[in-house]
PDB file of C-alpha atoms in Angstrom:
ATOM      1  CA  MET V1118     -65.734  37.260 -71.943  1.00  0.00           C
ATOM      2  CA  ARG V1119     -66.977  38.588 -68.617  1.00  0.00           C
ATOM      3  CA  LYS V1120     -64.064  36.925 -66.776  1.00  0.00           C
ATOM      4  CA  SER V1121     -61.508  38.627 -68.988  1.00  0.00           C
ATOM      5  CA  ILE V1122     -63.085  42.051 -68.349  1.00  0.00           C
ATOM      6  CA  VAL V1123     -63.017  41.477 -64.564  1.00  0.00           C
ATOM      7  CA  MET V1124     -59.443  40.241 -64.726  1.00  0.00           C
ATOM      8  CA  GLY V1125     -58.415  43.189 -66.890  1.00  0.00           C
ATOM      9  CA  ALA V1126     -60.022  45.652 -64.462  1.00  0.00           C
ATOM     10  CA  GLY V1127     -58.333  43.952 -61.504  1.00  0.00           C
ATOM     11  CA  LEU V1128     -54.980  44.080 -63.275  1.00  0.00           C
ATOM     12  CA  ALA V1129     -55.474  47.767 -64.064  1.00  0.00           C
ATOM     13  CA  VAL V1130     -56.224  48.510 -60.409  1.00  0.00           C
ATOM     14  CA  LEU V1131     -53.122  46.615 -59.276  1.00  0.00           C
ATOM     15  CA  LEU V1132     -50.925  48.389 -61.802  1.00  0.00           C
ATOM     16  CA  ALA V1133     -52.370  51.771 -60.827  1.00  0.00           C
ATOM     17  CA  GLY V1134     -50.921  51.254 -57.372  1.00  0.00           C
ATOM     18  CA  CYS V1135     -47.440  51.171 -58.892  1.00  0.00           C
ATOM     19  CA  ALA V1136     -47.763  54.490 -60.709  1.00  0.00           C
ATOM     20  CA  SER V1137     -46.377  57.705 -59.273  1.00  0.00           C
ATOM     21  CA  ASN V1138     -49.411  59.895 -59.002  1.00  0.00           C
ATOM     22  CA  GLY V1139     -48.318  62.504 -56.464  1.00  0.00           C
ATOM     23  CA  LEU V1140     -49.534  60.503 -53.477  1.00  0.00           C
ATOM     24  CA  ASP V1141     -46.148  58.927 -52.846  1.00  0.00           C
ATOM     25  CA  ARG V1142     -44.859  59.094 -49.313  1.00  0.00           C
ATOM     26  CA  ASP V1143     -41.427  60.446 -48.605  1.00  0.00           C
ATOM     27  CA  ARG V1144     -39.271  57.372 -48.188  1.00  0.00           C
ATOM     28  CA  PRO V1145     -35.635  57.260 -47.198  1.00  0.00           C
ATOM     29  CA  ASP V1146     -33.232  56.603 -50.001  1.00  0.00           C
ATOM     30  CA  GLU V1147     -31.809  53.152 -49.332  1.00  0.00           C
ATOM     31  CA  PHE V1148     -28.682  53.994 -51.284  1.00  0.00           C
ATOM     32  CA  ALA V1149     -27.960  57.101 -49.202  1.00  0.00           C
ATOM     33  CA  VAL V1150     -27.781  55.212 -45.890  1.00  0.00           C
ATOM     34  CA  ALA V1151     -24.297  55.243 -44.425  1.00  0.00           C
ATOM     35  CA  ARG V1152     -22.956  52.814 -41.860  1.00  0.00           C
ATOM     36  CA  GLN V1153     -22.022  54.123 -38.458  1.00  0.00           C
ATOM     37  CA  PRO V1154     -18.324  53.931 -37.698  1.00  0.00           C
ATOM     38  CA  SER V1155     -17.392  51.249 -35.206  1.00  0.00           C
ATOM     39  CA  LEU V1156     -16.660  52.248 -31.644  1.00  0.00           C
ATOM     40  CA  ILE V1157     -12.961  52.389 -31.001  1.00  0.00           C
ATOM     41  CA  ILE V1158     -11.599  52.943 -27.539  1.00  0.00           C
ATOM     42  CA  PRO V1159      -8.378  54.896 -27.789  1.00  0.00           C
ATOM     43  CA  PRO V1160      -5.488  53.529 -25.764  1.00  0.00           C
ATOM     44  CA  ASP V1161      -4.890  55.053 -22.351  1.00  0.00           C
ATOM     45  CA  PHE V1162      -1.238  55.967 -22.303  1.00  0.00           C
ATOM     46  CA  ALA V1163      -1.407  56.981 -18.633  1.00  0.00           C
ATOM     47  CA  LEU V1164      -1.627  53.344 -17.502  1.00  0.00           C
ATOM     48  CA  VAL V1165       1.595  51.675 -16.433  1.00  0.00           C
ATOM     49  CA  PRO V1166       2.124  47.936 -16.005  1.00  0.00           C
ATOM     50  CA  PRO V1167       2.301  46.688 -12.418  1.00  0.00           C
ATOM     51  CA  THR V1168       5.706  46.179 -10.903  1.00  0.00           C
ATOM     52  CA  PRO V1169       6.534  42.701  -9.604  1.00  0.00           C
ATOM     53  CA  GLY V1170       6.156  42.413  -5.833  1.00  0.00           C
ATOM     54  CA  ALA V1171       4.193  45.645  -5.461  1.00  0.00           C
ATOM     55  CA  ALA V1172       1.031  45.774  -3.374  1.00  0.00           C
ATOM     56  CA  ARG V1173      -2.241  45.354  -5.191  1.00  0.00           C
ATOM     57  CA  VAL V1174      -4.119  48.492  -6.031  1.00  0.00           C
ATOM     58  CA  GLN V1175      -7.380  46.995  -4.803  1.00  0.00           C
ATOM     59  CA  SER V1176      -7.396  44.274  -2.180  1.00  0.00           C
ATOM     60  CA  ALA V1177      -9.451  41.101  -2.619  1.00  0.00           C
ATOM     61  CA  SER V1178     -11.575  41.768   0.449  1.00  0.00           C
ATOM     62  CA  ALA V1179     -12.511  45.226  -0.814  1.00  0.00           C
ATOM     63  CA  ALA V1180     -13.387  43.788  -4.213  1.00  0.00           C
ATOM     64  CA  GLN V1181     -15.451  41.042  -2.588  1.00  0.00           C
ATOM     65  CA  ALA V1182     -17.299  43.547  -0.423  1.00  0.00           C
ATOM     66  CA  GLN V1183     -17.947  45.723  -3.453  1.00  0.00           C
ATOM     67  CA  THR V1184     -19.312  42.730  -5.374  1.00  0.00           C
ATOM     68  CA  LEU V1185     -21.624  41.682  -2.554  1.00  0.00           C
ATOM     69  CA  GLU V1186     -22.871  45.245  -2.206  1.00  0.00           C
ATOM     70  CA  ALA V1187     -23.609  45.422  -5.942  1.00  0.00           C
ATOM     71  CA  LEU V1188     -25.428  42.082  -5.952  1.00  0.00           C
ATOM     72  CA  PHE V1189     -27.414  42.176  -2.746  1.00  0.00           C
ATOM     73  CA  GLY V1190     -27.378  45.762  -1.557  1.00  0.00           C
ATOM     74  CA  SER V1191     -26.980  46.782   2.040  1.00  0.00           C
ATOM     75  CA  ALA V1192     -30.555  46.284   3.226  1.00  0.00           C
ATOM     76  CA  PRO V1193     -30.702  44.619   6.654  1.00  0.00           C
ATOM     77  CA  ARG V1194     -32.486  41.307   7.039  1.00  0.00           C
ATOM     78  CA  SER V1195     -36.100  41.431   8.106  1.00  0.00           C
ATOM     79  CA  ALA V1196     -37.199  39.895  11.389  1.00  0.00           C
ATOM     80  CA  SER V1197     -38.922  36.997   9.617  1.00  0.00           C
ATOM     81  CA  GLU V1198     -35.845  36.268   7.499  1.00  0.00           C
ATOM     82  CA  THR V1199     -33.609  36.297  10.580  1.00  0.00           C
ATOM     83  CA  ALA V1200     -36.025  34.008  12.448  1.00  0.00           C
ATOM     84  CA  ALA V1201     -36.185  31.587   9.512  1.00  0.00           C
ATOM     85  CA  LEU V1202     -32.383  31.441   9.282  1.00  0.00           C
ATOM     86  CA  GLN V1203     -32.047  30.802  13.011  1.00  0.00           C
ATOM     87  CA  ALA V1204     -34.720  28.089  12.912  1.00  0.00           C
ATOM     88  CA  ALA V1205     -32.891  26.396  10.036  1.00  0.00           C
ATOM     89  CA  GLY V1206     -29.604  26.520  11.933  1.00  0.00           C
ATOM     90  CA  GLY V1207     -28.052  29.216   9.781  1.00  0.00           C
ATOM     91  CA  ASP V1208     -25.714  30.284  12.553  1.00  0.00           C
ATOM     92  CA  THR V1209     -24.186  26.778  12.836  1.00  0.00           C
ATOM     93  CA  VAL V1210     -23.429  26.229   9.142  1.00  0.00           C
ATOM     94  CA  ASP V1211     -20.013  24.810   8.306  1.00  0.00           C
ATOM     95  CA  SER V1212     -18.268  27.320   6.029  1.00  0.00           C
ATOM     96  CA  GLY V1213     -16.307  24.581   4.218  1.00  0.00           C
ATOM     97  CA  ILE V1214     -19.315  22.427   3.364  1.00  0.00           C
ATOM     98  CA  ARG V1215     -18.775  22.725  -0.380  1.00  0.00           C
ATOM     99  CA  SER V1216     -15.354  21.141  -0.197  1.00  0.00           C
ATOM    100  CA  SER V1217     -16.632  18.164   1.801  1.00  0.00           C
ATOM    101  CA  ALA V1218     -19.735  17.537  -0.356  1.00  0.00           C
ATOM    102  CA  GLY V1219     -17.777  15.546  -2.956  1.00  0.00           C
ATOM    103  CA  ASP V1220     -15.794  13.617  -0.355  1.00  0.00           C
ATOM    104  CA  PRO V1221     -16.161   9.809  -0.647  1.00  0.00           C
ATOM    105  CA  GLN V1222     -16.711   9.634   3.109  1.00  0.00           C
ATOM    106  CA  THR V1223     -19.819  11.829   2.858  1.00  0.00           C
ATOM    107  CA  ASN V1224     -22.995   9.933   3.722  1.00  0.00           C
ATOM    108  CA  VAL V1225     -25.619  10.033   0.997  1.00  0.00           C
ATOM    109  CA  VAL V1226     -29.202   8.793   0.827  1.00  0.00           C
ATOM    110  CA  ASP V1227     -29.901   5.775  -1.357  1.00  0.00           C
ATOM    111  CA  LYS V1228     -32.602   6.851  -3.811  1.00  0.00           C
ATOM    112  CA  GLY V1229     -33.445   3.290  -4.803  1.00  0.00           C
ATOM    113  CA  GLN V1230     -33.614   1.280  -7.972  1.00  0.00           C
ATOM    114  CA  THR V1231     -35.904   3.722  -9.811  1.00  0.00           C
ATOM    115  CA  THR V1232     -33.314   6.487  -9.789  1.00  0.00           C
ATOM    116  CA  ARG V1233     -30.587   4.090 -10.939  1.00  0.00           C
ATOM    117  CA  ASP V1234     -32.858   2.921 -13.775  1.00  0.00           C
ATOM    118  CA  ILE V1235     -33.506   6.490 -14.894  1.00  0.00           C
ATOM    119  CA  ILE V1236     -29.818   7.374 -14.860  1.00  0.00           C
ATOM    120  CA  ALA V1237     -28.805   4.156 -16.631  1.00  0.00           C
ATOM    121  CA  ALA V1238     -31.526   4.441 -19.293  1.00  0.00           C
ATOM    122  CA  PRO V1239     -30.187   4.687 -22.841  1.00  0.00           C
ATOM    123  CA  GLU V1240     -30.625   7.894 -24.762  1.00  0.00           C
ATOM    124  CA  GLY V1241     -33.486   8.026 -27.173  1.00  0.00           C
ATOM    125  CA  ASP V1242     -36.324  10.148 -28.450  1.00  0.00           C
ATOM    126  CA  GLY V1243     -38.800   8.656 -25.965  1.00  0.00           C
ATOM    127  CA  GLN V1244     -40.978   6.969 -28.575  1.00  0.00           C
ATOM    128  CA  GLU V1245     -40.670   3.572 -26.892  1.00  0.00           C
ATOM    129  CA  ALA V1246     -41.044   4.931 -23.362  1.00  0.00           C
ATOM    130  CA  SER V1247     -43.534   3.281 -21.052  1.00  0.00           C
ATOM    131  CA  ALA V1248     -44.578   3.715 -17.452  1.00  0.00           C
ATOM    132  CA  ASN V1249     -45.604   1.034 -15.023  1.00  0.00           C
ATOM    133  CA  THR V1250     -47.641   1.981 -12.002  1.00  0.00           C
ATOM    134  CA  PRO V1251     -47.590  -0.221  -8.931  1.00  0.00           C
ATOM    135  CA  ARG V1252     -50.875  -1.927  -8.043  1.00  0.00           C
TER     136      ARG V1252
END
């Protein structure tokens, strides 16, 4: 009997929270919300297509300089950065090194059997993986 009275009182308290008793907050009406119109860029009728054989409006070197300026700024190198580059041989770097890196005549360092084993290992979830340490 006591349990039913406690449950009834608890249910009455919970239902009282649903009643409109003047303490309601002002909430936005979810049915009155309107979607924003999508952004549409109107066509620019002042643009004309380029004529064949005409000079480019913006040269590649100017575009490249503008890109480098946007990425790295125009701050001069510090003395320590300049010294580090000179010590590393930064002034003797071959500018075409990227094209010769994939050349079959390029000398590479043999990383040994361990690297070949790792690359040749079959795919898996690693549940059967094991490590052997040399003694």
